[in-house]
CSV table of C-alpha atoms in Angstrom, one decimal:
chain,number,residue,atom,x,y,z
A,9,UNK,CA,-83.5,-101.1,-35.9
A,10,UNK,CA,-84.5,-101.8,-39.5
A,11,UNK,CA,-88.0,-103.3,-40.8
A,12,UNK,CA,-86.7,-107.0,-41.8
A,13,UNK,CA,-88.9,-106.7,-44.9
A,14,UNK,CA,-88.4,-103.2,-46.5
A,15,UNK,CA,-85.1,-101.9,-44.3
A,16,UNK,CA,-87.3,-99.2,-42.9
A,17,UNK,CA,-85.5,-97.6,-40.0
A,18,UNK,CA,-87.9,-97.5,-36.9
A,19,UNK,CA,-87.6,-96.3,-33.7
A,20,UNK,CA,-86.2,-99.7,-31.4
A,21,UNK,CA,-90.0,-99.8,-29.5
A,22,UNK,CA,-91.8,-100.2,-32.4
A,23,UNK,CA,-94.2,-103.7,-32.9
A,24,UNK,CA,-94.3,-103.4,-36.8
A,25,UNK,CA,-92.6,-101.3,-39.3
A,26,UNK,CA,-95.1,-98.3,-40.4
A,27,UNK,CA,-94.5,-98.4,-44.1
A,28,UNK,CA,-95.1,-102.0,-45.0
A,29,UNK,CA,-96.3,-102.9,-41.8
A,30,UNK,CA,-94.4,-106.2,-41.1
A,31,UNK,CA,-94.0,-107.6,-37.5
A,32,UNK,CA,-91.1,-107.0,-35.6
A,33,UNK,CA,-89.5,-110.3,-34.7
A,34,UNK,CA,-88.4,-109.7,-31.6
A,35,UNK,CA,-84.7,-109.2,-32.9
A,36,UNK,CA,-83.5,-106.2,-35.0
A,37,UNK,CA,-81.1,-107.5,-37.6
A,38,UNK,CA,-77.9,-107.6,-35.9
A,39,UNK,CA,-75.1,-104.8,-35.9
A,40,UNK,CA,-72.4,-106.1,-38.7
A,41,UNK,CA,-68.8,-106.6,-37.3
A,42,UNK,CA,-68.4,-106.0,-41.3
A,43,UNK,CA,-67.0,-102.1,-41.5
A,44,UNK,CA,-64.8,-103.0,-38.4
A,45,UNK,CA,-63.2,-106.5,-39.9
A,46,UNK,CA,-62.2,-104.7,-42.9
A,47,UNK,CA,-60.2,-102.3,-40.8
A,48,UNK,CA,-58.6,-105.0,-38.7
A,49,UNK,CA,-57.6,-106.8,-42.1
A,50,UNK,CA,-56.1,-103.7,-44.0
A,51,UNK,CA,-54.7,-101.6,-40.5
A,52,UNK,CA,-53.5,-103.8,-37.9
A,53,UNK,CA,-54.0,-107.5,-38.1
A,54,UNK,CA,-55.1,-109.3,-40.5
A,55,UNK,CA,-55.3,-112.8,-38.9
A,56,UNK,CA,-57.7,-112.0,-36.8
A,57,UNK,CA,-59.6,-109.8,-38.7
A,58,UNK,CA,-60.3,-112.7,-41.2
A,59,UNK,CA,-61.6,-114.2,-38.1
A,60,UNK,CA,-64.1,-111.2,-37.8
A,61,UNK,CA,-65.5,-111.4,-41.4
A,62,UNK,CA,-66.0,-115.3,-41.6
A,63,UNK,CA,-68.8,-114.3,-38.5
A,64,UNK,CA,-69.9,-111.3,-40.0
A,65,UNK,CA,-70.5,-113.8,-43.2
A,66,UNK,CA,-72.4,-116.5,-40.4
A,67,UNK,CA,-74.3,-113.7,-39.3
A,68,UNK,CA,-75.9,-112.8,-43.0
A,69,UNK,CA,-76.3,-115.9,-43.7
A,70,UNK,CA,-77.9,-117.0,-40.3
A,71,UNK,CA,-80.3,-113.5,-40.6
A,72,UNK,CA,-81.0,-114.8,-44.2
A,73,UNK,CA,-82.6,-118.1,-42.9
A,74,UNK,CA,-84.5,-115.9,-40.1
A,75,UNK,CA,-82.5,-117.1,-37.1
A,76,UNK,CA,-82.2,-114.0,-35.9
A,77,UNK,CA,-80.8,-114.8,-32.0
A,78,UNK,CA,-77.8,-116.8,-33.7
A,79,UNK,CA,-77.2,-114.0,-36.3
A,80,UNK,CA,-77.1,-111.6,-33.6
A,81,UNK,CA,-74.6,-113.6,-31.8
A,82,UNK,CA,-72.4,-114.2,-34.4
A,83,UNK,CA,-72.6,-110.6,-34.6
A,84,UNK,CA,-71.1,-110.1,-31.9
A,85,UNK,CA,-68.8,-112.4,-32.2
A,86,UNK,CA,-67.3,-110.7,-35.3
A,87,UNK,CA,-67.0,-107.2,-33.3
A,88,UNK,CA,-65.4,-108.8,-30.7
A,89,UNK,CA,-62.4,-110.5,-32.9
A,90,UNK,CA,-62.6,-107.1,-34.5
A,91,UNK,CA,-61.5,-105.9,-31.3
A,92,UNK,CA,-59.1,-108.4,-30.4
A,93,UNK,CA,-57.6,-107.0,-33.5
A,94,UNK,CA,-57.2,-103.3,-32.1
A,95,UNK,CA,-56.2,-104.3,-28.5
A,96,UNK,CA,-53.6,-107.0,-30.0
A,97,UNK,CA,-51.8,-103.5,-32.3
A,98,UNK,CA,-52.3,-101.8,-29.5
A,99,UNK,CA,-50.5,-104.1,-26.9
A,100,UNK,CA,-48.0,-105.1,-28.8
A,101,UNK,CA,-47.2,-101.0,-29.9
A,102,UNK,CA,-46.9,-100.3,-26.4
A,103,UNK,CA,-44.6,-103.4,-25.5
A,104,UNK,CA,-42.5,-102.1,-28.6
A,105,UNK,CA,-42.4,-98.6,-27.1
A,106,UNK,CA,-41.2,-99.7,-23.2
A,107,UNK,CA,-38.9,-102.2,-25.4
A,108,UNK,CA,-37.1,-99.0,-27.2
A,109,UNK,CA,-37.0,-96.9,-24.5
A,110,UNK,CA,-35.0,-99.5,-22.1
A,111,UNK,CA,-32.7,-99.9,-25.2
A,112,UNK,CA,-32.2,-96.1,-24.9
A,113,UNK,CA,-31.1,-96.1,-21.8
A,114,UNK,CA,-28.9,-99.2,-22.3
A,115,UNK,CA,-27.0,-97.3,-25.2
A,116,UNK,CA,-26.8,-94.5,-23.3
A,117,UNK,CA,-25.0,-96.0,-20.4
A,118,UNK,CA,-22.5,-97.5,-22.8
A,119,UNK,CA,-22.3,-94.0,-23.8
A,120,UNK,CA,-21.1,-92.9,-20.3
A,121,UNK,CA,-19.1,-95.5,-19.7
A,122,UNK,CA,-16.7,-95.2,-22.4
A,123,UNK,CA,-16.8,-91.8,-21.2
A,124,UNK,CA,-15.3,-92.4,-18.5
B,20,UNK,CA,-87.9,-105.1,-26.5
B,21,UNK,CA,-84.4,-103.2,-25.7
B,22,UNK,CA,-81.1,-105.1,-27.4
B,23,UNK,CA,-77.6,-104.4,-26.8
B,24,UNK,CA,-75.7,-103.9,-29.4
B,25,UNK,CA,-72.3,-104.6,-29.5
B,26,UNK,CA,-70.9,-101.4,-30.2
B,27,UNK,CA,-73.3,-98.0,-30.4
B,28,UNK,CA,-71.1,-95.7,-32.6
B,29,UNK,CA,-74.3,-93.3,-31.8
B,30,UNK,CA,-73.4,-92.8,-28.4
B,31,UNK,CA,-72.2,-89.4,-27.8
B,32,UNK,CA,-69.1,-90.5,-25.6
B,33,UNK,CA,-67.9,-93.4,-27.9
B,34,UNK,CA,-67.8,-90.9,-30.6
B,35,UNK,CA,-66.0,-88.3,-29.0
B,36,UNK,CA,-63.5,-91.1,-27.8
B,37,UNK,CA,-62.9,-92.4,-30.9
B,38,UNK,CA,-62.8,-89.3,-32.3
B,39,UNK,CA,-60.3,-87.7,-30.1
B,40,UNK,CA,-57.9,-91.0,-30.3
B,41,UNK,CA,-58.3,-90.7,-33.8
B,42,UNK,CA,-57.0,-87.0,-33.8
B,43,UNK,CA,-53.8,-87.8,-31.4
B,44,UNK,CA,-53.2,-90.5,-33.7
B,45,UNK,CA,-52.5,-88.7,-36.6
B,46,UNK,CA,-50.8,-86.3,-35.1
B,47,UNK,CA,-48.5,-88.1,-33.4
B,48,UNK,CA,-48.3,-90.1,-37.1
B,49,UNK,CA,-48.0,-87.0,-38.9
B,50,UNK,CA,-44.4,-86.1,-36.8
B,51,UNK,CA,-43.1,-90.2,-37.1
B,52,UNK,CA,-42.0,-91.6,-40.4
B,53,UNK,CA,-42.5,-94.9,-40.3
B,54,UNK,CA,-39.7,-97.3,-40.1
B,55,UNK,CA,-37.2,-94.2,-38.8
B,56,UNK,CA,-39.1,-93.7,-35.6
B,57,UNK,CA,-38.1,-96.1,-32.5
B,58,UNK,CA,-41.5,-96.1,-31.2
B,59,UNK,CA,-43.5,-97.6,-34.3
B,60,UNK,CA,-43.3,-101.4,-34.3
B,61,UNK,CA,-42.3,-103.3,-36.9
B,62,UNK,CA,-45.3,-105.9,-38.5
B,63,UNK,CA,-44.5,-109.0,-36.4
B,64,UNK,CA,-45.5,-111.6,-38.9
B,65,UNK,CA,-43.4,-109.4,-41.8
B,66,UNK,CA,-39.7,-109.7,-38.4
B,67,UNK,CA,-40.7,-113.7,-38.4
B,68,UNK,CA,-41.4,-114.6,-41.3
B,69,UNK,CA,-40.6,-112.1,-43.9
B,70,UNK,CA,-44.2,-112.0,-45.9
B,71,UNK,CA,-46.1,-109.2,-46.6
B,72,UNK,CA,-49.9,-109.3,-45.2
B,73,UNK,CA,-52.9,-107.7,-46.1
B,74,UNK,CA,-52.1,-104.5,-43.7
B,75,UNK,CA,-48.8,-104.5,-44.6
B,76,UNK,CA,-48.2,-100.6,-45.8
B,77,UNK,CA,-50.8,-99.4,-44.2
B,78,UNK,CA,-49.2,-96.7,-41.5
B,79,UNK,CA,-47.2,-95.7,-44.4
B,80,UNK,CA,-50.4,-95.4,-46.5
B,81,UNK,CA,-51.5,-92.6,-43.8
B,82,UNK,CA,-48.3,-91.1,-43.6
B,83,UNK,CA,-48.5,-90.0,-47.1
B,84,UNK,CA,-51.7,-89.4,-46.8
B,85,UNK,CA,-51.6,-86.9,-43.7
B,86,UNK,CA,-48.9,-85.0,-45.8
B,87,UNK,CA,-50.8,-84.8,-48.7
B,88,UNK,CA,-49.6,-87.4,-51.0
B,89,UNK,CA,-52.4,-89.4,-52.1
B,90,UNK,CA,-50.8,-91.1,-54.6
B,91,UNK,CA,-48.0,-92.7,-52.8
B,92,UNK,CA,-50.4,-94.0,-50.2
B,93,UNK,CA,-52.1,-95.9,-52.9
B,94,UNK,CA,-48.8,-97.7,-53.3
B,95,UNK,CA,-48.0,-98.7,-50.2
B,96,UNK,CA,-51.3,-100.5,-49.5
B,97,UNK,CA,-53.5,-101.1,-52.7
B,98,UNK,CA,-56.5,-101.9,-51.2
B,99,UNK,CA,-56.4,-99.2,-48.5
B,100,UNK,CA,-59.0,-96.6,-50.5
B,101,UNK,CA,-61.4,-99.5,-51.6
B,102,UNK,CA,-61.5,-101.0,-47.7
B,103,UNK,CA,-62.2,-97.1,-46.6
B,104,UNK,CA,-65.1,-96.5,-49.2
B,105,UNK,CA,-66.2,-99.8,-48.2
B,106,UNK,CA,-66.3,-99.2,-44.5
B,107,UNK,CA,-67.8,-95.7,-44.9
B,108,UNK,CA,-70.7,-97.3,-47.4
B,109,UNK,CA,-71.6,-100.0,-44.8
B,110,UNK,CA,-71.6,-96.9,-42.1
B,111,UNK,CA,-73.7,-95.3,-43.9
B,112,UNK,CA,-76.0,-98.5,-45.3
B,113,UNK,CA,-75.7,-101.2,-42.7
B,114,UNK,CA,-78.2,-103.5,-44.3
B,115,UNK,CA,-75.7,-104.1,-47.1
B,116,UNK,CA,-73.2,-106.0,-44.3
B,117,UNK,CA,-76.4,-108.7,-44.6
B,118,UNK,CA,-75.5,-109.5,-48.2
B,119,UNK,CA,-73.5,-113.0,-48.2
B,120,UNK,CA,-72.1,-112.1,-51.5
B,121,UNK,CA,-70.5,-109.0,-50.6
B,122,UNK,CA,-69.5,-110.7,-47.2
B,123,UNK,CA,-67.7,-113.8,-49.4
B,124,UNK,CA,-65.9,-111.3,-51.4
B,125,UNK,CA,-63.8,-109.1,-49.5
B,126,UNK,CA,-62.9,-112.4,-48.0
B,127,UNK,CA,-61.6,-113.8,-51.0
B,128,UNK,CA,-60.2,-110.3,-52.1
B,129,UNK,CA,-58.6,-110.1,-48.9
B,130,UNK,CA,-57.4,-113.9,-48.8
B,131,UNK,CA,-56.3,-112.9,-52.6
B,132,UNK,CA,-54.2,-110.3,-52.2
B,133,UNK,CA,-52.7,-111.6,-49.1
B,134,UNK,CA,-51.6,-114.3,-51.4
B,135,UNK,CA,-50.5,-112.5,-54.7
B,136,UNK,CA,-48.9,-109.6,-52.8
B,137,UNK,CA,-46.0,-111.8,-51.6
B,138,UNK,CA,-45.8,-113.8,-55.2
B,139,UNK,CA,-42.1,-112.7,-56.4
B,140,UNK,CA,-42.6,-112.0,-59.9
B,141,UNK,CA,-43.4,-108.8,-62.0
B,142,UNK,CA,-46.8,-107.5,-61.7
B,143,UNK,CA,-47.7,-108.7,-58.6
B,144,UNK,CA,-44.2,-107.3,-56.8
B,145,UNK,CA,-45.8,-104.2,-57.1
B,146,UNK,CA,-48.2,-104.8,-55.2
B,147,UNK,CA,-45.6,-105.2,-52.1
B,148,UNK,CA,-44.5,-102.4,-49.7
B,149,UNK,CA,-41.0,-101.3,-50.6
């Protein structure tokens, strides 16, 4: 976690940051879903990425007025629609795989039949 | 006072996981062209409705960039190198994810080019994926 005062990293035990020696609040500033929006808006899907960063935005601006439990939760929030993002491509690649290969095979027995 | 965090990139095994899917992504990328290969789906939005979204271009964007051709991948997707740098800065600095501003723009410059990327007239169709 980071000192909420300077950005100090200290170790996640710590009860006050050793450089400037504010307090720990109790809650580290929260892990950004930022980095991993950006990815679901540019490589897989957008419309729920958007989702992502509009939390990771409540999250900032939460952690700016010092409510650090809510930040953290929109936090998480904002990872998780991140993620909804990559299992969403991911789904709907695979469905599009089974999808061609049962064309395949479809063409394929045409193929034999007007073999015959 | 312990806190889970949604996602630890600093665990070992998430990195190696992500690392390793990573890797068998691009190869089996670097073998499929996009748009001749069965098994590489079509954007769904782009089949219904015929618009271009903001990830529009993108596995063509690493195509050409697995082979080498950084150029071309900057014209399939525009805003693919900014988004990386981006990501990799806010890896590297996650304090800066706490900055509203930042947070407000690459919404609008997301929402933006969502928009102008589907206008039909000169500069903006080259923004589009053809």
């Amino acid at each position: 976690m980071y000192c909420i005062r300077c950005g100090l990293q200290l170790p996640d035990d710590a009860k006050s940051c050793s450089r400037c020696g504010t307090p720990v609040p109790g809650m580290a500033p929260p892990q950004s879903g930022l980095p991993w929006a950006i990815l679901a808006c540019v490589c897989c899907c957008p419309a729920t990425g958007i989702v992502a960063i509009v939390y990771a935005l409540k999250s900032a601006e939460l952690f700016k007025q010092q409510k650090w439990e809510e930040a953290r939760k929109a936090a998480a929030k904002s990872v998780r629609w991140s993620w909804i993002s990559v299992h969403t491509a991911i789904v709907l690649t695979l469905a599009y795989m089974v999808y061609g290969v049962i064309l395949l095979y479809r063409q394929l027995d045409q193929f034999d039949q007007l073999m015959k | 006072m312990n806190i889970r965090q949604p996602l630890s990139l600093k665990h070992p095994l998430v990195l190696a996981a992500g690392a390793a899917a990573a890797a068998a992504g691009a190869v089996l990328l670097y073998f499929s062209p996009p748009g001749r290969s069965w098994y590489l789906p079509p954007c769904p939005l782009h089949e219904l409705t015929g618009l271009y979204c903001s990830g529009c271009g993108t596995t063509r964007s690493f195509y050409a960039l697995l082979h080498g051709r950084f150029a071309e991948a900057a014209t399939w997707n525009l805003l693919l190198y900014p988004a990386l740098l981006l990501v990799a800065l806010l890896l590297f600095r996650p304090r800066l994810a706490l900055n509203r501003y930042l947070c407000v723009s690459v919404l609008a410059v997301i929402l933006i080019y969502w928009v102008l990327r589907n206008l039909p007239w000169y500069p903006f169709t080259l923004l589009a994926p053809h």
